[in-house]
mmCIF file with all atom_site columns, C-alpha atoms in Angstrom:
data_model
loop_
_atom_site.group_PDB
_atom_site.id
_atom_site.type_symbol
_atom_site.label_atom_id
_atom_site.label_alt_id
_atom_site.label_comp_id
_atom_site.label_asym_id
_atom_site.label_entity_id
_atom_site.label_seq_id
_atom_site.pdbx_PDB_ins_code
_atom_site.Cartn_x
_atom_site.Cartn_y
_atom_site.Cartn_z
_atom_site.occupancy
_atom_site.B_iso_or_equiv
_atom_site.pdbx_formal_charge
_atom_site.auth_seq_id
_atom_site.auth_comp_id
_atom_site.auth_asym_id
_atom_site.auth_atom_id
_atom_site.pdbx_PDB_model_num
ATOM 1   C CA . GLY A 1 1   ? 100.765 98.496  61.314 1.00 0.00 ? 28  GLY A CA 1
ATOM 2   C CA . ALA A 1 2   ? 101.735 95.775  63.738 1.00 0.00 ? 29  ALA A CA 1
ATOM 3   C CA . VAL A 1 3   ? 101.493 96.767  67.386 1.00 0.00 ? 30  VAL A CA 1
ATOM 4   C CA . VAL A 1 4   ? 102.980 95.156  70.471 1.00 0.00 ? 31  VAL A CA 1
ATOM 5   C CA . SER A 1 5   ? 101.760 96.214  73.869 1.00 0.00 ? 32  SER A CA 1
ATOM 6   C CA . GLN A 1 6   ? 103.638 95.733  77.111 1.00 0.00 ? 33  GLN A CA 1
ATOM 7   C CA . HIS A 1 7   ? 102.167 95.955  80.567 1.00 0.00 ? 34  HIS A CA 1
ATOM 8   C CA . PRO A 1 8   ? 102.960 97.344  83.022 1.00 0.00 ? 35  PRO A CA 1
ATOM 9   C CA . SER A 1 9   ? 105.061 100.146 81.635 1.00 0.00 ? 36  SER A CA 1
ATOM 10  C CA . TRP A 1 10  ? 106.693 100.540 85.003 1.00 0.00 ? 37  TRP A CA 1
ATOM 11  C CA . VAL A 1 11  ? 106.593 98.622  88.244 1.00 0.00 ? 38  VAL A CA 1
ATOM 12  C CA . ILE A 1 12  ? 108.192 98.954  91.657 1.00 0.00 ? 39  ILE A CA 1
ATOM 13  C CA . CYS A 1 13  ? 108.413 95.951  93.917 1.00 0.00 ? 40  CYS A CA 1
ATOM 14  C CA . LYS A 1 14  ? 110.058 94.848  97.113 1.00 0.00 ? 41  LYS A CA 1
ATOM 15  C CA . SER A 1 15  ? 113.057 92.569  97.103 1.00 0.00 ? 42  SER A CA 1
ATOM 16  C CA . GLY A 1 16  ? 112.041 88.924  97.210 1.00 0.00 ? 43  GLY A CA 1
ATOM 17  C CA . THR A 1 17  ? 108.734 89.321  95.436 1.00 0.00 ? 44  THR A CA 1
ATOM 18  C CA . SER A 1 18  ? 107.879 88.203  91.917 1.00 0.00 ? 45  SER A CA 1
ATOM 19  C CA . VAL A 1 19  ? 106.812 90.442  89.079 1.00 0.00 ? 46  VAL A CA 1
ATOM 20  C CA . LYS A 1 20  ? 105.037 89.521  85.862 1.00 0.00 ? 47  LYS A CA 1
ATOM 21  C CA . ILE A 1 21  ? 105.355 91.510  82.661 1.00 0.00 ? 48  ILE A CA 1
ATOM 22  C CA . GLU A 1 22  ? 102.983 90.915  79.780 1.00 0.00 ? 49  GLU A CA 1
ATOM 23  C CA . CYS A 1 23  ? 103.687 91.301  76.099 1.00 0.00 ? 50  CYS A CA 1
ATOM 24  C CA . ARG A 1 24  ? 100.760 91.223  73.688 1.00 0.00 ? 51  ARG A CA 1
ATOM 25  C CA . SER A 1 25  ? 100.549 91.398  69.940 1.00 0.00 ? 52  SER A CA 1
ATOM 26  C CA . LEU A 1 26  ? 97.419  93.389  69.231 1.00 0.00 ? 53  LEU A CA 1
ATOM 27  C CA . ASP A 1 27  ? 96.821  92.851  65.553 1.00 0.00 ? 54  ASP A CA 1
ATOM 28  C CA . PHE A 1 28  ? 98.881  89.883  64.461 1.00 0.00 ? 55  PHE A CA 1
ATOM 29  C CA . GLN A 1 29  ? 99.807  86.407  65.542 1.00 0.00 ? 56  GLN A CA 1
ATOM 30  C CA . ALA A 1 30  ? 103.149 86.437  67.284 1.00 0.00 ? 57  ALA A CA 1
ATOM 31  C CA . THR A 1 31  ? 104.618 83.050  66.524 1.00 0.00 ? 58  THR A CA 1
ATOM 32  C CA . THR A 1 32  ? 107.923 84.125  68.024 1.00 0.00 ? 59  THR A CA 1
ATOM 33  C CA . MET A 1 33  ? 108.636 86.568  70.809 1.00 0.00 ? 60  MET A CA 1
ATOM 34  C CA . PHE A 1 34  ? 111.934 87.841  72.111 1.00 0.00 ? 61  PHE A CA 1
ATOM 35  C CA . TRP A 1 35  ? 112.691 89.313  75.501 1.00 0.00 ? 62  TRP A CA 1
ATOM 36  C CA . TYR A 1 36  ? 115.455 91.860  75.887 1.00 0.00 ? 63  TYR A CA 1
ATOM 37  C CA . ARG A 1 37  ? 116.974 93.582  78.864 1.00 0.00 ? 64  ARG A CA 1
ATOM 38  C CA . GLN A 1 38  ? 118.453 97.047  78.714 1.00 0.00 ? 65  GLN A CA 1
ATOM 39  C CA . PHE A 1 39  ? 120.590 98.638  81.404 1.00 0.00 ? 66  PHE A CA 1
ATOM 40  C CA . PRO A 1 40  ? 120.788 102.421 81.596 1.00 0.00 ? 67  PRO A CA 1
ATOM 41  C CA . LYS A 1 41  ? 122.621 103.922 78.645 1.00 0.00 ? 68  LYS A CA 1
ATOM 42  C CA . GLN A 1 42  ? 123.444 100.494 77.278 1.00 0.00 ? 69  GLN A CA 1
ATOM 43  C CA . SER A 1 43  ? 122.283 98.367  74.402 1.00 0.00 ? 70  SER A CA 1
ATOM 44  C CA . LEU A 1 44  ? 119.659 95.682  74.371 1.00 0.00 ? 71  LEU A CA 1
ATOM 45  C CA . MET A 1 45  ? 120.750 92.254  75.462 1.00 0.00 ? 72  MET A CA 1
ATOM 46  C CA . LEU A 1 46  ? 118.689 89.305  74.317 1.00 0.00 ? 73  LEU A CA 1
ATOM 47  C CA . MET A 1 47  ? 117.480 87.197  77.221 1.00 0.00 ? 74  MET A CA 1
ATOM 48  C CA . ALA A 1 48  ? 115.390 84.537  75.555 1.00 0.00 ? 75  ALA A CA 1
ATOM 49  C CA . THR A 1 49  ? 113.419 83.507  72.516 1.00 0.00 ? 76  THR A CA 1
ATOM 50  C CA . SER A 1 50  ? 110.020 81.944  72.838 1.00 0.00 ? 77  SER A CA 1
ATOM 51  C CA . ASN A 1 51  ? 107.878 80.195  70.280 1.00 0.00 ? 78  ASN A CA 1
ATOM 52  C CA . GLU A 1 52  ? 104.193 79.758  70.906 1.00 0.00 ? 79  GLU A CA 1
ATOM 53  C CA . GLY A 1 53  ? 103.516 76.523  72.692 1.00 0.00 ? 80  GLY A CA 1
ATOM 54  C CA . SER A 1 54  ? 107.179 75.681  73.257 1.00 0.00 ? 81  SER A CA 1
ATOM 55  C CA . LYS A 1 55  ? 109.662 76.207  76.012 1.00 0.00 ? 82  LYS A CA 1
ATOM 56  C CA . ALA A 1 56  ? 111.712 79.342  75.761 1.00 0.00 ? 83  ALA A CA 1
ATOM 57  C CA . THR A 1 57  ? 115.313 79.228  74.639 1.00 0.00 ? 84  THR A CA 1
ATOM 58  C CA . TYR A 1 58  ? 117.505 81.225  76.968 1.00 0.00 ? 85  TYR A CA 1
ATOM 59  C CA . GLU A 1 59  ? 120.728 82.983  76.092 1.00 0.00 ? 86  GLU A CA 1
ATOM 60  C CA . GLN A 1 60  ? 123.894 82.024  77.838 1.00 0.00 ? 87  GLN A CA 1
ATOM 61  C CA . GLY A 1 61  ? 124.112 83.497  81.300 1.00 0.00 ? 88  GLY A CA 1
ATOM 62  C CA . VAL A 1 62  ? 120.381 84.065  81.726 1.00 0.00 ? 89  VAL A CA 1
ATOM 63  C CA . GLU A 1 63  ? 118.882 82.123  84.606 1.00 0.00 ? 90  GLU A CA 1
ATOM 64  C CA . LYS A 1 64  ? 115.819 80.309  83.343 1.00 0.00 ? 91  LYS A CA 1
ATOM 65  C CA . ASP A 1 65  ? 114.538 79.687  86.859 1.00 0.00 ? 92  ASP A CA 1
ATOM 66  C CA . LYS A 1 66  ? 114.708 83.351  87.679 1.00 0.00 ? 93  LYS A CA 1
ATOM 67  C CA . PHE A 1 67  ? 113.263 84.704  84.467 1.00 0.00 ? 94  PHE A CA 1
ATOM 68  C CA . LEU A 1 68  ? 110.260 82.547  83.654 1.00 0.00 ? 95  LEU A CA 1
ATOM 69  C CA . ILE A 1 69  ? 108.902 82.998  80.163 1.00 0.00 ? 96  ILE A CA 1
ATOM 70  C CA . ASN A 1 70  ? 105.566 81.691  79.016 1.00 0.00 ? 97  ASN A CA 1
ATOM 71  C CA . HIS A 1 71  ? 104.220 81.932  75.485 1.00 0.00 ? 98  HIS A CA 1
ATOM 72  C CA . ALA A 1 72  ? 100.965 80.064  75.782 1.00 0.00 ? 99  ALA A CA 1
ATOM 73  C CA . SER A 1 73  ? 99.068  81.806  73.009 1.00 0.00 ? 100 SER A CA 1
ATOM 74  C CA . LEU A 1 74  ? 99.781  83.489  69.697 1.00 0.00 ? 101 LEU A CA 1
ATOM 75  C CA . THR A 1 75  ? 99.117  86.905  71.172 1.00 0.00 ? 102 THR A CA 1
ATOM 76  C CA . LEU A 1 76  ? 100.597 86.758  74.649 1.00 0.00 ? 103 LEU A CA 1
ATOM 77  C CA . SER A 1 77  ? 103.955 86.117  76.224 1.00 0.00 ? 104 SER A CA 1
ATOM 78  C CA . THR A 1 78  ? 104.813 86.765  79.841 1.00 0.00 ? 105 THR A CA 1
ATOM 79  C CA . LEU A 1 79  ? 108.085 87.303  81.643 1.00 0.00 ? 106 LEU A CA 1
ATOM 80  C CA . THR A 1 80  ? 108.062 86.643  85.376 1.00 0.00 ? 107 THR A CA 1
ATOM 81  C CA . VAL A 1 81  ? 111.003 87.841  87.420 1.00 0.00 ? 108 VAL A CA 1
ATOM 82  C CA . THR A 1 82  ? 111.006 85.565  90.439 1.00 0.00 ? 109 THR A CA 1
ATOM 83  C CA . SER A 1 83  ? 112.394 86.536  93.815 1.00 0.00 ? 110 SER A CA 1
ATOM 84  C CA . ALA A 1 84  ? 113.441 89.884  92.433 1.00 0.00 ? 111 ALA A CA 1
ATOM 85  C CA . HIS A 1 85  ? 116.511 91.639  93.773 1.00 0.00 ? 112 HIS A CA 1
ATOM 86  C CA . PRO A 1 86  ? 117.773 95.179  93.232 1.00 0.00 ? 113 PRO A CA 1
ATOM 87  C CA . GLU A 1 87  ? 120.212 93.971  90.578 1.00 0.00 ? 114 GLU A CA 1
ATOM 88  C CA . ASP A 1 88  ? 117.218 92.841  88.520 1.00 0.00 ? 115 ASP A CA 1
ATOM 89  C CA . SER A 1 89  ? 116.144 96.455  88.164 1.00 0.00 ? 116 SER A CA 1
ATOM 90  C CA . SER A 1 90  ? 116.232 97.176  84.477 1.00 0.00 ? 117 SER A CA 1
ATOM 91  C CA . PHE A 1 91  ? 114.233 98.043  81.389 1.00 0.00 ? 118 PHE A CA 1
ATOM 92  C CA . TYR A 1 92  ? 112.687 94.954  79.842 1.00 0.00 ? 119 TYR A CA 1
ATOM 93  C CA . ILE A 1 93  ? 111.561 95.055  76.227 1.00 0.00 ? 120 ILE A CA 1
ATOM 94  C CA . CYS A 1 94  ? 109.732 92.430  74.256 1.00 0.00 ? 121 CYS A CA 1
ATOM 95  C CA . SER A 1 95  ? 109.530 92.053  70.519 1.00 0.00 ? 122 SER A CA 1
ATOM 96  C CA . ALA A 1 96  ? 107.458 89.830  68.320 1.00 0.00 ? 123 ALA A CA 1
ATOM 97  C CA . SER A 1 97  ? 107.343 88.475  64.830 1.00 0.00 ? 124 SER A CA 1
ATOM 98  C CA . GLY A 1 98  ? 104.732 86.555  62.931 1.00 0.00 ? 125 GLY A CA 1
ATOM 99  C CA . PRO A 1 99  ? 102.251 86.546  60.062 1.00 0.00 ? 126 PRO A CA 1
ATOM 100 C CA . GLY A 1 100 ? 100.800 89.962  59.503 1.00 0.00 ? 127 GLY A CA 1
ATOM 101 C CA . ALA A 1 101 ? 103.602 91.832  61.189 1.00 0.00 ? 128 ALA A CA 1
ATOM 102 C CA . GLY A 1 102 ? 105.761 92.328  58.154 1.00 0.00 ? 129 GLY A CA 1
ATOM 103 C CA . ALA A 1 103 ? 108.146 89.784  56.738 1.00 0.00 ? 130 ALA A CA 1
ATOM 104 C CA . ASN A 1 104 ? 111.351 89.359  58.686 1.00 0.00 ? 131 ASN A CA 1
ATOM 105 C CA . VAL A 1 105 ? 110.697 92.358  60.903 1.00 0.00 ? 132 VAL A CA 1
ATOM 106 C CA . LEU A 1 106 ? 110.456 92.527  64.649 1.00 0.00 ? 133 LEU A CA 1
ATOM 107 C CA . THR A 1 107 ? 107.919 94.769  66.303 1.00 0.00 ? 134 THR A CA 1
ATOM 108 C CA . PHE A 1 108 ? 108.950 96.049  69.701 1.00 0.00 ? 135 PHE A CA 1
ATOM 109 C CA . GLY A 1 109 ? 106.881 96.890  72.738 1.00 0.00 ? 136 GLY A CA 1
ATOM 110 C CA . ALA A 1 110 ? 107.360 100.155 74.587 1.00 0.00 ? 137 ALA A CA 1
ATOM 111 C CA . GLY A 1 111 ? 109.194 98.418  77.403 1.00 0.00 ? 138 GLY A CA 1
ATOM 112 C CA . SER A 1 112 ? 108.640 97.852  81.101 1.00 0.00 ? 139 SER A CA 1
ATOM 113 C CA . ARG A 1 113 ? 110.812 99.507  83.704 1.00 0.00 ? 140 ARG A CA 1
ATOM 114 C CA . LEU A 1 114 ? 111.301 97.379  86.783 1.00 0.00 ? 141 LEU A CA 1
ATOM 115 C CA . THR A 1 115 ? 112.640 98.863  90.007 1.00 0.00 ? 142 THR A CA 1
ATOM 116 C CA . VAL A 1 116 ? 113.322 96.498  92.873 1.00 0.00 ? 143 VAL A CA 1
ATOM 117 C CA . LEU A 1 117 ? 113.697 98.133  96.271 1.00 0.00 ? 144 LEU A CA 1
ATOM 118 C CA . ALA B 2 1   ? 129.080 85.123  65.773 1.00 0.00 ? 28  ALA B CA 1
ATOM 119 C CA . GLN B 2 2   ? 127.483 88.276  64.538 1.00 0.00 ? 29  GLN B CA 1
ATOM 120 C CA . SER B 2 3   ? 128.383 91.619  66.039 1.00 0.00 ? 30  SER B CA 1
ATOM 121 C CA . VAL B 2 4   ? 127.675 95.298  65.542 1.00 0.00 ? 31  VAL B CA 1
ATOM 122 C CA . THR B 2 5   ? 129.896 98.254  66.297 1.00 0.00 ? 32  THR B CA 1
ATOM 123 C CA . GLN B 2 6   ? 128.667 101.787 66.638 1.00 0.00 ? 33  GLN B CA 1
ATOM 124 C CA . PRO B 2 7   ? 131.852 103.772 67.197 1.00 0.00 ? 34  PRO B CA 1
ATOM 125 C CA . ASP B 2 8   ? 130.186 107.002 68.208 1.00 0.00 ? 35  ASP B CA 1
ATOM 126 C CA . ILE B 2 9   ? 128.638 106.953 71.655 1.00 0.00 ? 36  ILE B CA 1
ATOM 127 C CA . HIS B 2 10  ? 127.380 110.513 71.527 1.00 0.00 ? 37  HIS B CA 1
ATOM 128 C CA . ILE B 2 11  ? 126.944 112.975 68.670 1.00 0.00 ? 38  ILE B CA 1
ATOM 129 C CA . THR B 2 12  ? 125.777 116.566 68.786 1.00 0.00 ? 39  THR B CA 1
ATOM 130 C CA . VAL B 2 13  ? 124.575 118.388 65.691 1.00 0.00 ? 40  VAL B CA 1
ATOM 131 C CA . SER B 2 14  ? 122.859 121.669 65.075 1.00 0.00 ? 41  SER B CA 1
ATOM 132 C CA . GLU B 2 15  ? 119.292 121.666 63.850 1.00 0.00 ? 42  GLU B CA 1
ATOM 133 C CA . GLY B 2 16  ? 119.284 121.783 60.072 1.00 0.00 ? 43  GLY B CA 1
ATOM 134 C CA . ALA B 2 17  ? 122.704 120.217 59.767 1.00 0.00 ? 44  ALA B CA 1
ATOM 135 C CA . SER B 2 18  ? 123.326 116.892 58.108 1.00 0.00 ? 45  SER B CA 1
ATOM 136 C CA . LEU B 2 19  ? 123.818 113.728 60.106 1.00 0.00 ? 46  LEU B CA 1
ATOM 137 C CA . GLU B 2 20  ? 125.666 110.477 59.645 1.00 0.00 ? 47  GLU B CA 1
ATOM 138 C CA . LEU B 2 21  ? 125.697 107.730 62.246 1.00 0.00 ? 48  LEU B CA 1
ATOM 139 C CA . ARG B 2 22  ? 128.196 104.972 61.722 1.00 0.00 ? 49  ARG B CA 1
ATOM 140 C CA . CYS B 2 23  ? 127.565 101.258 61.962 1.00 0.00 ? 50  CYS B CA 1
ATOM 141 C CA . ASN B 2 24  ? 129.906 98.391  61.191 1.00 0.00 ? 51  ASN B CA 1
ATOM 142 C CA . TYR B 2 25  ? 128.867 94.794  61.372 1.00 0.00 ? 52  TYR B CA 1
ATOM 143 C CA . SER B 2 26  ? 130.424 91.383  61.396 1.00 0.00 ? 53  SER B CA 1
ATOM 144 C CA . TYR B 2 27  ? 128.482 88.524  59.900 1.00 0.00 ? 54  TYR B CA 1
ATOM 145 C CA . GLY B 2 28  ? 129.464 85.449  57.959 1.00 0.00 ? 55  GLY B CA 1
ATOM 146 C CA . ALA B 2 29  ? 126.783 85.585  55.314 1.00 0.00 ? 56  ALA B CA 1
ATOM 147 C CA . THR B 2 30  ? 124.472 88.174  53.841 1.00 0.00 ? 57  THR B CA 1
ATOM 148 C CA . PRO B 2 31  ? 123.034 90.009  56.805 1.00 0.00 ? 58  PRO B CA 1
ATOM 149 C CA . TYR B 2 32  ? 119.744 91.626  57.488 1.00 0.00 ? 59  TYR B CA 1
ATOM 150 C CA . LEU B 2 33  ? 120.494 95.124  58.767 1.00 0.00 ? 60  LEU B CA 1
ATOM 151 C CA . PHE B 2 34  ? 118.293 97.461  60.736 1.00 0.00 ? 61  PHE B CA 1
ATOM 152 C CA . TRP B 2 35  ? 118.291 100.893 62.286 1.00 0.00 ? 62  TRP B CA 1
ATOM 153 C CA . TYR B 2 36  ? 116.045 101.562 65.252 1.00 0.00 ? 63  TYR B CA 1
ATOM 154 C CA . VAL B 2 37  ? 115.385 104.737 67.202 1.00 0.00 ? 64  VAL B CA 1
ATOM 155 C CA . GLN B 2 38  ? 114.561 104.856 70.887 1.00 0.00 ? 65  GLN B CA 1
ATOM 156 C CA . SER B 2 39  ? 113.214 107.891 72.682 1.00 0.00 ? 66  SER B CA 1
ATOM 157 C CA . PRO B 2 40  ? 113.821 108.097 76.460 1.00 0.00 ? 67  PRO B CA 1
ATOM 158 C CA . GLY B 2 41  ? 111.873 105.468 78.344 1.00 0.00 ? 68  GLY B CA 1
ATOM 159 C CA . GLN B 2 42  ? 110.356 104.086 75.182 1.00 0.00 ? 69  GLN B CA 1
ATOM 160 C CA . GLY B 2 43  ? 110.640 100.979 73.090 1.00 0.00 ? 70  GLY B CA 1
ATOM 161 C CA . LEU B 2 44  ? 112.276 100.798 69.694 1.00 0.00 ? 71  LEU B CA 1
ATOM 162 C CA . GLN B 2 45  ? 110.868 102.101 66.458 1.00 0.00 ? 72  GLN B CA 1
ATOM 163 C CA . LEU B 2 46  ? 112.114 100.732 63.166 1.00 0.00 ? 73  LEU B CA 1
ATOM 164 C CA . LEU B 2 47  ? 113.597 103.438 60.945 1.00 0.00 ? 74  LEU B CA 1
ATOM 165 C CA . LEU B 2 48  ? 114.648 101.282 58.026 1.00 0.00 ? 75  LEU B CA 1
ATOM 166 C CA . LYS B 2 49  ? 115.962 97.904  57.052 1.00 0.00 ? 76  LYS B CA 1
ATOM 167 C CA . TYR B 2 50  ? 118.120 96.289  54.409 1.00 0.00 ? 77  TYR B CA 1
ATOM 168 C CA . PHE B 2 51  ? 117.513 92.781  53.207 1.00 0.00 ? 78  PHE B CA 1
ATOM 169 C CA . SER B 2 52  ? 118.758 92.753  49.628 1.00 0.00 ? 79  SER B CA 1
ATOM 170 C CA . GLY B 2 53  ? 118.686 94.706  46.392 1.00 0.00 ? 80  GLY B CA 1
ATOM 171 C CA . ASP B 2 54  ? 119.324 98.422  46.206 1.00 0.00 ? 81  ASP B CA 1
ATOM 172 C CA . THR B 2 55  ? 122.028 99.228  48.713 1.00 0.00 ? 82  THR B CA 1
ATOM 173 C CA . LEU B 2 56  ? 120.591 102.651 49.472 1.00 0.00 ? 83  LEU B CA 1
ATOM 174 C CA . VAL B 2 57  ? 117.446 102.252 51.529 1.00 0.00 ? 84  VAL B CA 1
ATOM 175 C CA . GLN B 2 58  ? 114.972 104.895 52.498 1.00 0.00 ? 85  GLN B CA 1
ATOM 176 C CA . GLY B 2 59  ? 113.248 104.931 55.832 1.00 0.00 ? 86  GLY B CA 1
ATOM 177 C CA . ILE B 2 60  ? 110.800 106.934 57.828 1.00 0.00 ? 87  ILE B CA 1
ATOM 178 C CA . LYS B 2 61  ? 111.332 110.481 59.059 1.00 0.00 ? 88  LYS B CA 1
ATOM 179 C CA . GLY B 2 62  ? 113.644 111.319 56.168 1.00 0.00 ? 89  GLY B CA 1
ATOM 180 C CA . PHE B 2 63  ? 116.378 108.860 57.128 1.00 0.00 ? 90  PHE B CA 1
ATOM 181 C CA . GLU B 2 64  ? 118.345 106.741 54.703 1.00 0.00 ? 91  GLU B CA 1
ATOM 182 C CA . ALA B 2 65  ? 121.131 104.209 55.026 1.00 0.00 ? 92  ALA B CA 1
ATOM 183 C CA . GLU B 2 66  ? 123.624 102.728 52.633 1.00 0.00 ? 93  GLU B CA 1
ATOM 184 C CA . PHE B 2 67  ? 124.833 99.152  52.758 1.00 0.00 ? 94  PHE B CA 1
ATOM 185 C CA . LYS B 2 68  ? 128.472 98.820  51.763 1.00 0.00 ? 95  LYS B CA 1
ATOM 186 C CA . ARG B 2 69  ? 129.522 95.213  51.730 1.00 0.00 ? 96  ARG B CA 1
ATOM 187 C CA . SER B 2 70  ? 133.176 95.989  51.081 1.00 0.00 ? 97  SER B CA 1
ATOM 188 C CA . GLN B 2 71  ? 133.316 98.092  54.216 1.00 0.00 ? 98  GLN B CA 1
ATOM 189 C CA . SER B 2 72  ? 130.882 96.006  56.276 1.00 0.00 ? 99  SER B CA 1
ATOM 190 C CA . SER B 2 73  ? 129.045 99.199  57.006 1.00 0.00 ? 100 SER B CA 1
ATOM 191 C CA . PHE B 2 74  ? 125.466 100.384 57.161 1.00 0.00 ? 101 PHE B CA 1
ATOM 192 C CA . ASN B 2 75  ? 125.641 104.074 58.012 1.00 0.00 ? 102 ASN B CA 1
ATOM 193 C CA . LEU B 2 76  ? 122.525 106.080 58.728 1.00 0.00 ? 103 LEU B CA 1
ATOM 194 C CA . ARG B 2 77  ? 122.121 109.531 57.218 1.00 0.00 ? 104 ARG B CA 1
ATOM 195 C CA . LYS B 2 78  ? 119.741 112.433 57.244 1.00 0.00 ? 105 LYS B CA 1
ATOM 196 C CA . PRO B 2 79  ? 120.311 115.598 55.205 1.00 0.00 ? 106 PRO B CA 1
ATOM 197 C CA . SER B 2 80  ? 118.708 117.996 57.689 1.00 0.00 ? 107 SER B CA 1
ATOM 198 C CA . VAL B 2 81  ? 118.212 117.144 61.336 1.00 0.00 ? 108 VAL B CA 1
ATOM 199 C CA . HIS B 2 82  ? 115.217 118.320 63.325 1.00 0.00 ? 109 HIS B CA 1
ATOM 200 C CA . TRP B 2 83  ? 115.193 118.885 67.078 1.00 0.00 ? 110 TRP B CA 1
ATOM 201 C CA . SER B 2 84  ? 112.724 116.017 67.417 1.00 0.00 ? 111 SER B CA 1
ATOM 202 C CA . ASP B 2 85  ? 115.362 113.622 66.080 1.00 0.00 ? 112 ASP B CA 1
ATOM 203 C CA . ALA B 2 86  ? 117.195 113.751 69.400 1.00 0.00 ? 113 ALA B CA 1
ATOM 204 C CA . ALA B 2 87  ? 117.140 110.158 70.645 1.00 0.00 ? 114 ALA B CA 1
ATOM 205 C CA . GLU B 2 88  ? 119.192 106.978 70.893 1.00 0.00 ? 115 GLU B CA 1
ATOM 206 C CA . TYR B 2 89  ? 119.868 105.170 67.639 1.00 0.00 ? 116 TYR B CA 1
ATOM 207 C CA . PHE B 2 90  ? 120.643 101.483 67.427 1.00 0.00 ? 117 PHE B CA 1
ATOM 208 C CA . CYS B 2 91  ? 122.022 99.527  64.525 1.00 0.00 ? 118 CYS B CA 1
ATOM 209 C CA . ALA B 2 92  ? 121.217 95.816  64.502 1.00 0.00 ? 119 ALA B CA 1
ATOM 210 C CA . VAL B 2 93  ? 122.102 92.762  62.472 1.00 0.00 ? 120 VAL B CA 1
ATOM 211 C CA . GLY B 2 94  ? 120.117 89.590  62.059 1.00 0.00 ? 121 GLY B CA 1
ATOM 212 C CA . ALA B 2 95  ? 120.372 86.356  60.174 1.00 0.00 ? 122 ALA B CA 1
ATOM 213 C CA . SER B 2 96  ? 119.079 86.601  56.638 1.00 0.00 ? 123 SER B CA 1
ATOM 214 C CA . GLY B 2 97  ? 115.898 84.847  55.718 1.00 0.00 ? 124 GLY B CA 1
ATOM 215 C CA . THR B 2 98  ? 114.122 85.178  59.007 1.00 0.00 ? 125 THR B CA 1
ATOM 216 C CA . ALA B 2 99  ? 113.207 87.679  61.662 1.00 0.00 ? 126 ALA B CA 1
ATOM 217 C CA . SER B 2 100 ? 115.488 85.903  64.049 1.00 0.00 ? 127 SER B CA 1
ATOM 218 C CA . LYS B 2 101 ? 117.047 87.348  67.120 1.00 0.00 ? 128 LYS B CA 1
ATOM 219 C CA . LEU B 2 102 ? 118.893 90.553  66.500 1.00 0.00 ? 129 LEU B CA 1
ATOM 220 C CA . THR B 2 103 ? 122.274 91.646  67.745 1.00 0.00 ? 130 THR B CA 1
ATOM 221 C CA . PHE B 2 104 ? 122.337 95.309  68.610 1.00 0.00 ? 131 PHE B CA 1
ATOM 222 C CA . GLY B 2 105 ? 125.126 97.827  68.676 1.00 0.00 ? 132 GLY B CA 1
ATOM 223 C CA . THR B 2 106 ? 125.739 99.854  71.787 1.00 0.00 ? 133 THR B CA 1
ATOM 224 C CA . GLY B 2 107 ? 123.818 102.786 70.405 1.00 0.00 ? 134 GLY B CA 1
ATOM 225 C CA . THR B 2 108 ? 124.570 106.397 69.506 1.00 0.00 ? 135 THR B CA 1
ATOM 226 C CA . ARG B 2 109 ? 122.928 109.168 71.448 1.00 0.00 ? 136 ARG B CA 1
ATOM 227 C CA . LEU B 2 110 ? 122.050 112.101 69.223 1.00 0.00 ? 137 LEU B CA 1
ATOM 228 C CA . GLN B 2 111 ? 121.731 115.534 70.704 1.00 0.00 ? 138 GLN B CA 1
ATOM 229 C CA . VAL B 2 112 ? 120.368 118.356 68.575 1.00 0.00 ? 139 VAL B CA 1
ATOM 230 C CA . THR B 2 113 ? 121.164 121.944 69.401 1.00 0.00 ? 140 THR B CA 1
ATOM 231 C CA . LEU B 2 114 ? 118.921 124.775 68.322 1.00 0.00 ? 141 LEU B CA 1
#
C-alpha cells in the first residue's frame, strides 16, 4: 500500500532556530500534500495544502512566513518552522494524495514531534 | 463549512464488549466520510471510508461504520473489542469527488479494560 515517511520523527531545538521536517511519498507520486498540526489531546488542524510545483495554500491564521512549505517534487514536501518558539512545540503530521495511493484517500505520515526549548 | 462532532471524548469498554463511537457531520452536499485511528505518538491509519453506495461499510481490524444521511451520522462499531484497540479515533469529512483537505472531529479516546 501507499506509504508516507516523515523525518525526523522527533526533534528538539533551541528557541530562535529553524527546523525542517520532511515528508516523502515512498511508492506513489504525491501530487498534493497536506500539513497538519496537532496539540496534545486535540484534533488535527490543517495548516496548509501544497501542490507539486506550486505555492502552498495556507489556512486562515497560519503564518506563511513562519511555516515555510516547499513541494518541489512529486515525492517530497518540506515544512520549515522558522525562528521557532516554545509555542510552536507540537506534533506535525503530513498527508499525501496522488496516483497510486488510492482514489480519494489521504495517506498520513507517522508525524514529527517538535519541542522548542 | 463542513464540520464534524464526536460527542464522546473518552470511552472505556471491557475487552470482548461491543463498541460504538459516535460521529455527526455537517456538510452541504454528499460527503466523503472517514474513520482514522491514532496510536500514541503515531500518525493516522485509515480504518474505513464511505464515498457512496452501501451505507454499511466494512473496514480493517473488524470495524464497520454506517452512514445515516437522515441523522447526519457515521458511527463506528466493532462487535468485540480487543485490548489492542485502545487508541484515539478520529472521524473526518471531506468534499466528495476528491481527496481534498479533511476536517477532523476532536477525537474519542478508547480505553479497554481487561
